[in-house]
Amino acid sequence: MSTTRRRALDAAVILVGTEGARALTHGRVDAAASLPPGSTSNHFRTRAALLAGVIEWIATAERDDGGAAAIGSRDELVAGLSRMVEAQSGPLAARTRARYALFLEADEEATQPLRAQRSGMEQWMRGILRDLGGAAAQANTAFLMAAAEGLLLHRLTVDPDAPIETVIARAVDAALDR
């Protein structure tokens, strides 16, 4: 990928994450990335193409983040989910906000890469819960993911210092029926 394209996509994610999806224009991305006017439109001819590019960029980045070590215990699951929430509500908060904004404002076809990423995360979590607690725990996949996502949203919108590990530990224990 060209440096210009990468700079444009990085800037677009920050722009959407800080100002919302409506701020996503070729000119604003060029300015935010300190690129010459017209640079972004050379890579993304239309706003729809730019939107699709940003969505795919976020999904790819989140897939790359998912390279966590194998989870083999309750404590490893608590630690791994806690690190994810910490990163997504801390150093990656603008990207997380951009993902939320795009989920809410883009059409279903455009958000397909984000939905596929979410599906992959769900399959990963389902397998971990099955391995740690059997079919009963596996059935709690949606619950555990909703709890982690709710905590993430709470940290992004209400309390950036809300405790993570204690909340995640209680949700994991509930999912494992402990």
PDB file of C-alpha atoms in Angstrom:
ATOM      1  CA  MET A   1       0.000   0.000   0.000  1.00  0.00           C
ATOM      2  CA  SER A   2       1.298   3.436  -0.861  1.00  0.00           C
ATOM      3  CA  THR A   3       2.335   5.811   1.883  1.00  0.00           C
ATOM      4  CA  THR A   4      -0.162   8.398   0.639  1.00  0.00           C
ATOM      5  CA  ARG A   5      -3.052   5.929   0.815  1.00  0.00           C
ATOM      6  CA  ARG A   6      -2.000   4.803   4.302  1.00  0.00           C
ATOM      7  CA  ARG A   7      -1.706   8.403   5.515  1.00  0.00           C
ATOM      8  CA  ALA A   8      -5.134   9.209   4.074  1.00  0.00           C
ATOM      9  CA  LEU A   9      -6.770   6.196   5.727  1.00  0.00           C
ATOM     10  CA  ASP A  10      -5.106   6.840   9.087  1.00  0.00           C
ATOM     11  CA  ALA A  11      -6.231  10.469   8.967  1.00  0.00           C
ATOM     12  CA  ALA A  12      -9.745   9.479   7.886  1.00  0.00           C
ATOM     13  CA  VAL A  13     -10.127   7.133  10.850  1.00  0.00           C
ATOM     14  CA  ILE A  14      -9.047   9.853  13.276  1.00  0.00           C
ATOM     15  CA  LEU A  15     -11.324  12.351  11.536  1.00  0.00           C
ATOM     16  CA  VAL A  16     -14.383  10.080  11.770  1.00  0.00           C
ATOM     17  CA  GLY A  17     -13.450   9.038  15.306  1.00  0.00           C
ATOM     18  CA  THR A  18     -13.216  12.611  16.530  1.00  0.00           C
ATOM     19  CA  GLU A  19     -15.749  14.467  14.358  1.00  0.00           C
ATOM     20  CA  GLY A  20     -18.143  11.820  13.082  1.00  0.00           C
ATOM     21  CA  ALA A  21     -18.860  10.228   9.714  1.00  0.00           C
ATOM     22  CA  ARG A  22     -20.206  13.445   8.206  1.00  0.00           C
ATOM     23  CA  ALA A  23     -16.755  14.978   8.512  1.00  0.00           C
ATOM     24  CA  LEU A  24     -15.410  12.417   6.050  1.00  0.00           C
ATOM     25  CA  THR A  25     -14.646  14.340   2.877  1.00  0.00           C
ATOM     26  CA  HIS A  26     -11.722  14.109   0.509  1.00  0.00           C
ATOM     27  CA  GLY A  27     -10.606  17.649   1.285  1.00  0.00           C
ATOM     28  CA  ARG A  28     -10.797  17.207   5.055  1.00  0.00           C
ATOM     29  CA  VAL A  29      -8.814  13.966   4.827  1.00  0.00           C
ATOM     30  CA  ASP A  30      -6.167  15.647   2.672  1.00  0.00           C
ATOM     31  CA  ALA A  31      -5.869  18.461   5.219  1.00  0.00           C
ATOM     32  CA  ALA A  32      -5.806  16.117   8.226  1.00  0.00           C
ATOM     33  CA  ALA A  33      -3.124  13.952   6.598  1.00  0.00           C
ATOM     34  CA  SER A  34      -1.117  16.985   5.425  1.00  0.00           C
ATOM     35  CA  LEU A  35      -1.472  15.778   1.853  1.00  0.00           C
ATOM     36  CA  PRO A  36      -1.678  17.951  -1.249  1.00  0.00           C
ATOM     37  CA  PRO A  37      -5.259  18.693  -2.312  1.00  0.00           C
ATOM     38  CA  GLY A  38      -6.683  15.907  -4.438  1.00  0.00           C
ATOM     39  CA  SER A  39      -4.435  13.182  -3.018  1.00  0.00           C
ATOM     40  CA  THR A  40      -7.214  11.288  -1.277  1.00  0.00           C
ATOM     41  CA  SER A  41      -9.465  11.437  -4.324  1.00  0.00           C
ATOM     42  CA  ASN A  42      -6.671   9.872  -6.396  1.00  0.00           C
ATOM     43  CA  HIS A  43      -7.085   6.731  -4.261  1.00  0.00           C
ATOM     44  CA  PHE A  44     -10.822   6.955  -3.537  1.00  0.00           C
ATOM     45  CA  ARG A  45     -12.712   8.547  -6.421  1.00  0.00           C
ATOM     46  CA  THR A  46     -16.035   8.945  -4.592  1.00  0.00           C
ATOM     47  CA  ARG A  47     -17.150   9.462  -1.018  1.00  0.00           C
ATOM     48  CA  ALA A  48     -18.642   5.965  -1.118  1.00  0.00           C
ATOM     49  CA  ALA A  49     -15.254   4.549  -2.113  1.00  0.00           C
ATOM     50  CA  LEU A  50     -13.590   6.527   0.674  1.00  0.00           C
ATOM     51  CA  LEU A  51     -16.148   5.299   3.183  1.00  0.00           C
ATOM     52  CA  ALA A  52     -15.645   1.694   2.040  1.00  0.00           C
ATOM     53  CA  GLY A  53     -11.880   2.125   2.239  1.00  0.00           C
ATOM     54  CA  VAL A  54     -12.049   3.452   5.795  1.00  0.00           C
ATOM     55  CA  ILE A  55     -14.352   0.639   6.889  1.00  0.00           C
ATOM     56  CA  GLU A  56     -12.062  -2.006   5.387  1.00  0.00           C
ATOM     57  CA  TRP A  57      -9.038  -0.282   6.959  1.00  0.00           C
ATOM     58  CA  ILE A  58     -10.634  -0.411  10.428  1.00  0.00           C
ATOM     59  CA  ALA A  59     -11.676  -4.049   9.993  1.00  0.00           C
ATOM     60  CA  THR A  60      -8.186  -5.009   8.834  1.00  0.00           C
ATOM     61  CA  ALA A  61      -6.567  -3.193  11.763  1.00  0.00           C
ATOM     62  CA  GLU A  62      -8.887  -4.894  14.224  1.00  0.00           C
ATOM     63  CA  ARG A  63      -8.208  -8.307  12.678  1.00  0.00           C
ATOM     64  CA  ASP A  64      -4.490  -7.599  13.019  1.00  0.00           C
ATOM     65  CA  ASP A  65      -5.042  -6.665  16.686  1.00  0.00           C
ATOM     66  CA  GLY A  66      -6.668 -10.044  17.209  1.00  0.00           C
ATOM     67  CA  GLY A  67      -3.359 -11.878  17.093  1.00  0.00           C
ATOM     68  CA  ALA A  68      -3.682 -12.698  20.778  1.00  0.00           C
ATOM     69  CA  ALA A  69      -1.998 -15.714  22.251  1.00  0.00           C
ATOM     70  CA  ALA A  70      -4.083 -18.814  22.755  1.00  0.00           C
ATOM     71  CA  ILE A  71      -6.458 -18.547  25.695  1.00  0.00           C
ATOM     72  CA  GLY A  72      -6.404 -21.634  27.866  1.00  0.00           C
ATOM     73  CA  SER A  73      -7.753 -20.522  31.211  1.00  0.00           C
ATOM     74  CA  ARG A  74     -10.283 -18.245  32.846  1.00  0.00           C
ATOM     75  CA  ASP A  75      -7.500 -15.905  34.001  1.00  0.00           C
ATOM     76  CA  GLU A  76      -6.029 -15.670  30.491  1.00  0.00           C
ATOM     77  CA  LEU A  77      -9.478 -14.840  29.117  1.00  0.00           C
ATOM     78  CA  VAL A  78     -10.002 -12.111  31.733  1.00  0.00           C
ATOM     79  CA  ALA A  79      -6.555 -10.665  31.015  1.00  0.00           C
ATOM     80  CA  GLY A  80      -6.998 -10.797  27.232  1.00  0.00           C
ATOM     81  CA  LEU A  81     -10.445  -9.165  27.208  1.00  0.00           C
ATOM     82  CA  SER A  82      -9.261  -6.559  29.708  1.00  0.00           C
ATOM     83  CA  ARG A  83      -6.316  -5.655  27.459  1.00  0.00           C
ATOM     84  CA  MET A  84      -8.677  -5.334  24.478  1.00  0.00           C
ATOM     85  CA  VAL A  85     -11.036  -2.988  26.326  1.00  0.00           C
ATOM     86  CA  GLU A  86      -8.097  -0.976  27.672  1.00  0.00           C
ATOM     87  CA  ALA A  87      -6.571  -0.551  24.202  1.00  0.00           C
ATOM     88  CA  GLN A  88      -9.846   0.208  22.437  1.00  0.00           C
ATOM     89  CA  SER A  89     -10.866   2.778  25.039  1.00  0.00           C
ATOM     90  CA  GLY A  90      -7.357   4.208  25.401  1.00  0.00           C
ATOM     91  CA  PRO A  91      -4.788   4.505  22.625  1.00  0.00           C
ATOM     92  CA  LEU A  92      -7.210   3.181  19.988  1.00  0.00           C
ATOM     93  CA  ALA A  93     -10.243   5.171  21.162  1.00  0.00           C
ATOM     94  CA  ALA A  94     -10.525   7.271  17.980  1.00  0.00           C
ATOM     95  CA  ARG A  95     -10.595   4.107  15.868  1.00  0.00           C
ATOM     96  CA  THR A  96     -13.232   2.586  18.151  1.00  0.00           C
ATOM     97  CA  ARG A  97     -15.366   5.728  17.918  1.00  0.00           C
ATOM     98  CA  ALA A  98     -14.963   5.662  14.139  1.00  0.00           C
ATOM     99  CA  ARG A  99     -16.142   2.036  14.056  1.00  0.00           C
ATOM    100  CA  TYR A 100     -19.222   2.922  16.106  1.00  0.00           C
ATOM    101  CA  ALA A 101     -19.980   5.972  13.966  1.00  0.00           C
ATOM    102  CA  LEU A 102     -19.670   3.976  10.759  1.00  0.00           C
ATOM    103  CA  PHE A 103     -21.801   1.124  12.093  1.00  0.00           C
ATOM    104  CA  LEU A 104     -24.523   3.657  12.859  1.00  0.00           C
ATOM    105  CA  GLU A 105     -24.302   5.817   9.749  1.00  0.00           C
ATOM    106  CA  ALA A 106     -23.138   3.614   6.872  1.00  0.00           C
ATOM    107  CA  ASP A 107     -25.441   1.257   5.024  1.00  0.00           C
ATOM    108  CA  GLU A 108     -25.369  -2.488   5.623  1.00  0.00           C
ATOM    109  CA  GLU A 109     -23.382  -3.258   2.487  1.00  0.00           C
ATOM    110  CA  ALA A 110     -20.679  -0.737   3.362  1.00  0.00           C
ATOM    111  CA  THR A 111     -20.319  -2.081   6.892  1.00  0.00           C
ATOM    112  CA  GLN A 112     -19.906  -5.693   5.729  1.00  0.00           C
ATOM    113  CA  PRO A 113     -16.152  -5.767   6.546  1.00  0.00           C
ATOM    114  CA  LEU A 114     -16.921  -4.641  10.111  1.00  0.00           C
ATOM    115  CA  ARG A 115     -19.677  -7.230  10.417  1.00  0.00           C
ATOM    116  CA  ALA A 116     -17.318  -9.936   9.156  1.00  0.00           C
ATOM    117  CA  GLN A 117     -14.722  -8.837  11.715  1.00  0.00           C
ATOM    118  CA  ARG A 118     -17.365  -9.016  14.436  1.00  0.00           C
ATOM    119  CA  SER A 119     -18.392 -12.491  13.280  1.00  0.00           C
ATOM    120  CA  GLY A 120     -14.779 -13.673  13.457  1.00  0.00           C
ATOM    121  CA  MET A 121     -14.465 -12.300  16.977  1.00  0.00           C
ATOM    122  CA  GLU A 122     -17.675 -14.080  17.955  1.00  0.00           C
ATOM    123  CA  GLN A 123     -16.413 -17.406  16.582  1.00  0.00           C
ATOM    124  CA  TRP A 124     -13.129 -16.961  18.462  1.00  0.00           C
ATOM    125  CA  MET A 125     -14.960 -16.202  21.698  1.00  0.00           C
ATOM    126  CA  ARG A 126     -17.403 -19.070  21.208  1.00  0.00           C
ATOM    127  CA  GLY A 127     -14.498 -21.515  20.860  1.00  0.00           C
ATOM    128  CA  ILE A 128     -12.773 -20.225  23.980  1.00  0.00           C
ATOM    129  CA  LEU A 129     -15.931 -20.458  26.056  1.00  0.00           C
ATOM    130  CA  ARG A 130     -16.609 -23.968  24.757  1.00  0.00           C
ATOM    131  CA  ASP A 131     -13.064 -25.046  25.647  1.00  0.00           C
ATOM    132  CA  LEU A 132     -13.242 -23.516  29.127  1.00  0.00           C
ATOM    133  CA  GLY A 133     -16.793 -24.383  30.099  1.00  0.00           C
ATOM    134  CA  GLY A 134     -18.472 -26.613  27.549  1.00  0.00           C
ATOM    135  CA  ALA A 135     -21.716 -26.062  25.676  1.00  0.00           C
ATOM    136  CA  ALA A 136     -23.359 -24.148  28.521  1.00  0.00           C
ATOM    137  CA  ALA A 137     -20.567 -21.556  28.501  1.00  0.00           C
ATOM    138  CA  GLN A 138     -20.512 -21.450  24.710  1.00  0.00           C
ATOM    139  CA  ALA A 139     -24.185 -20.457  24.777  1.00  0.00           C
ATOM    140  CA  ASN A 140     -23.142 -17.327  26.735  1.00  0.00           C
ATOM    141  CA  THR A 141     -20.967 -15.925  23.935  1.00  0.00           C
ATOM    142  CA  ALA A 142     -23.356 -13.093  23.053  1.00  0.00           C
ATOM    143  CA  PHE A 143     -23.697 -12.169  26.723  1.00  0.00           C
ATOM    144  CA  LEU A 144     -19.944 -11.935  27.295  1.00  0.00           C
ATOM    145  CA  MET A 145     -19.368  -9.953  24.120  1.00  0.00           C
ATOM    146  CA  ALA A 146     -22.210  -7.556  24.993  1.00  0.00           C
ATOM    147  CA  ALA A 147     -20.786  -7.060  28.478  1.00  0.00           C
ATOM    148  CA  ALA A 148     -17.325  -6.226  27.108  1.00  0.00           C
ATOM    149  CA  GLU A 149     -18.792  -3.970  24.409  1.00  0.00           C
ATOM    150  CA  GLY A 150     -20.982  -2.217  26.971  1.00  0.00           C
ATOM    151  CA  LEU A 151     -17.984  -1.567  29.194  1.00  0.00           C
ATOM    152  CA  LEU A 152     -16.066  -0.249  26.205  1.00  0.00           C
ATOM    153  CA  LEU A 153     -18.897   2.110  25.270  1.00  0.00           C
ATOM    154  CA  HIS A 154     -19.220   3.234  28.900  1.00  0.00           C
ATOM    155  CA  ARG A 155     -15.498   4.094  29.037  1.00  0.00           C
ATOM    156  CA  LEU A 156     -15.695   5.988  25.738  1.00  0.00           C
ATOM    157  CA  THR A 157     -18.780   8.007  26.625  1.00  0.00           C
ATOM    158  CA  VAL A 158     -19.234   8.299  30.377  1.00  0.00           C
ATOM    159  CA  ASP A 159     -16.269   7.247  32.506  1.00  0.00           C
ATOM    160  CA  PRO A 160     -12.887   6.809  30.828  1.00  0.00           C
ATOM    161  CA  ASP A 161     -11.455   5.528  34.105  1.00  0.00           C
ATOM    162  CA  ALA A 162     -14.129   2.915  34.812  1.00  0.00           C
ATOM    163  CA  PRO A 163     -12.548  -0.252  36.142  1.00  0.00           C
ATOM    164  CA  ILE A 164     -12.010  -2.923  33.524  1.00  0.00           C
ATOM    165  CA  GLU A 165     -10.644  -6.106  35.012  1.00  0.00           C
ATOM    166  CA  THR A 166     -13.192  -6.481  37.817  1.00  0.00           C
ATOM    167  CA  VAL A 167     -16.093  -6.011  35.400  1.00  0.00           C
ATOM    168  CA  ILE A 168     -14.610  -8.379  32.820  1.00  0.00           C
ATOM    169  CA  ALA A 169     -13.857 -10.975  35.527  1.00  0.00           C
ATOM    170  CA  ARG A 170     -17.487 -10.920  36.723  1.00  0.00           C
ATOM    171  CA  ALA A 171     -18.766 -11.233  33.149  1.00  0.00           C
ATOM    172  CA  VAL A 172     -16.381 -14.110  32.385  1.00  0.00           C
ATOM    173  CA  ASP A 173     -17.403 -15.865  35.599  1.00  0.00           C
ATOM    174  CA  ALA A 174     -21.075 -15.439  34.699  1.00  0.00           C
ATOM    175  CA  ALA A 175     -20.441 -16.746  31.176  1.00  0.00           C
ATOM    176  CA  LEU A 176     -18.617 -19.753  32.622  1.00  0.00           C
ATOM    177  CA  ASP A 177     -21.420 -20.105  35.193  1.00  0.00           C
ATOM    178  CA  ARG A 178     -19.079 -19.866  38.179  1.00  0.00           C
TER     179      ARG A 178
END
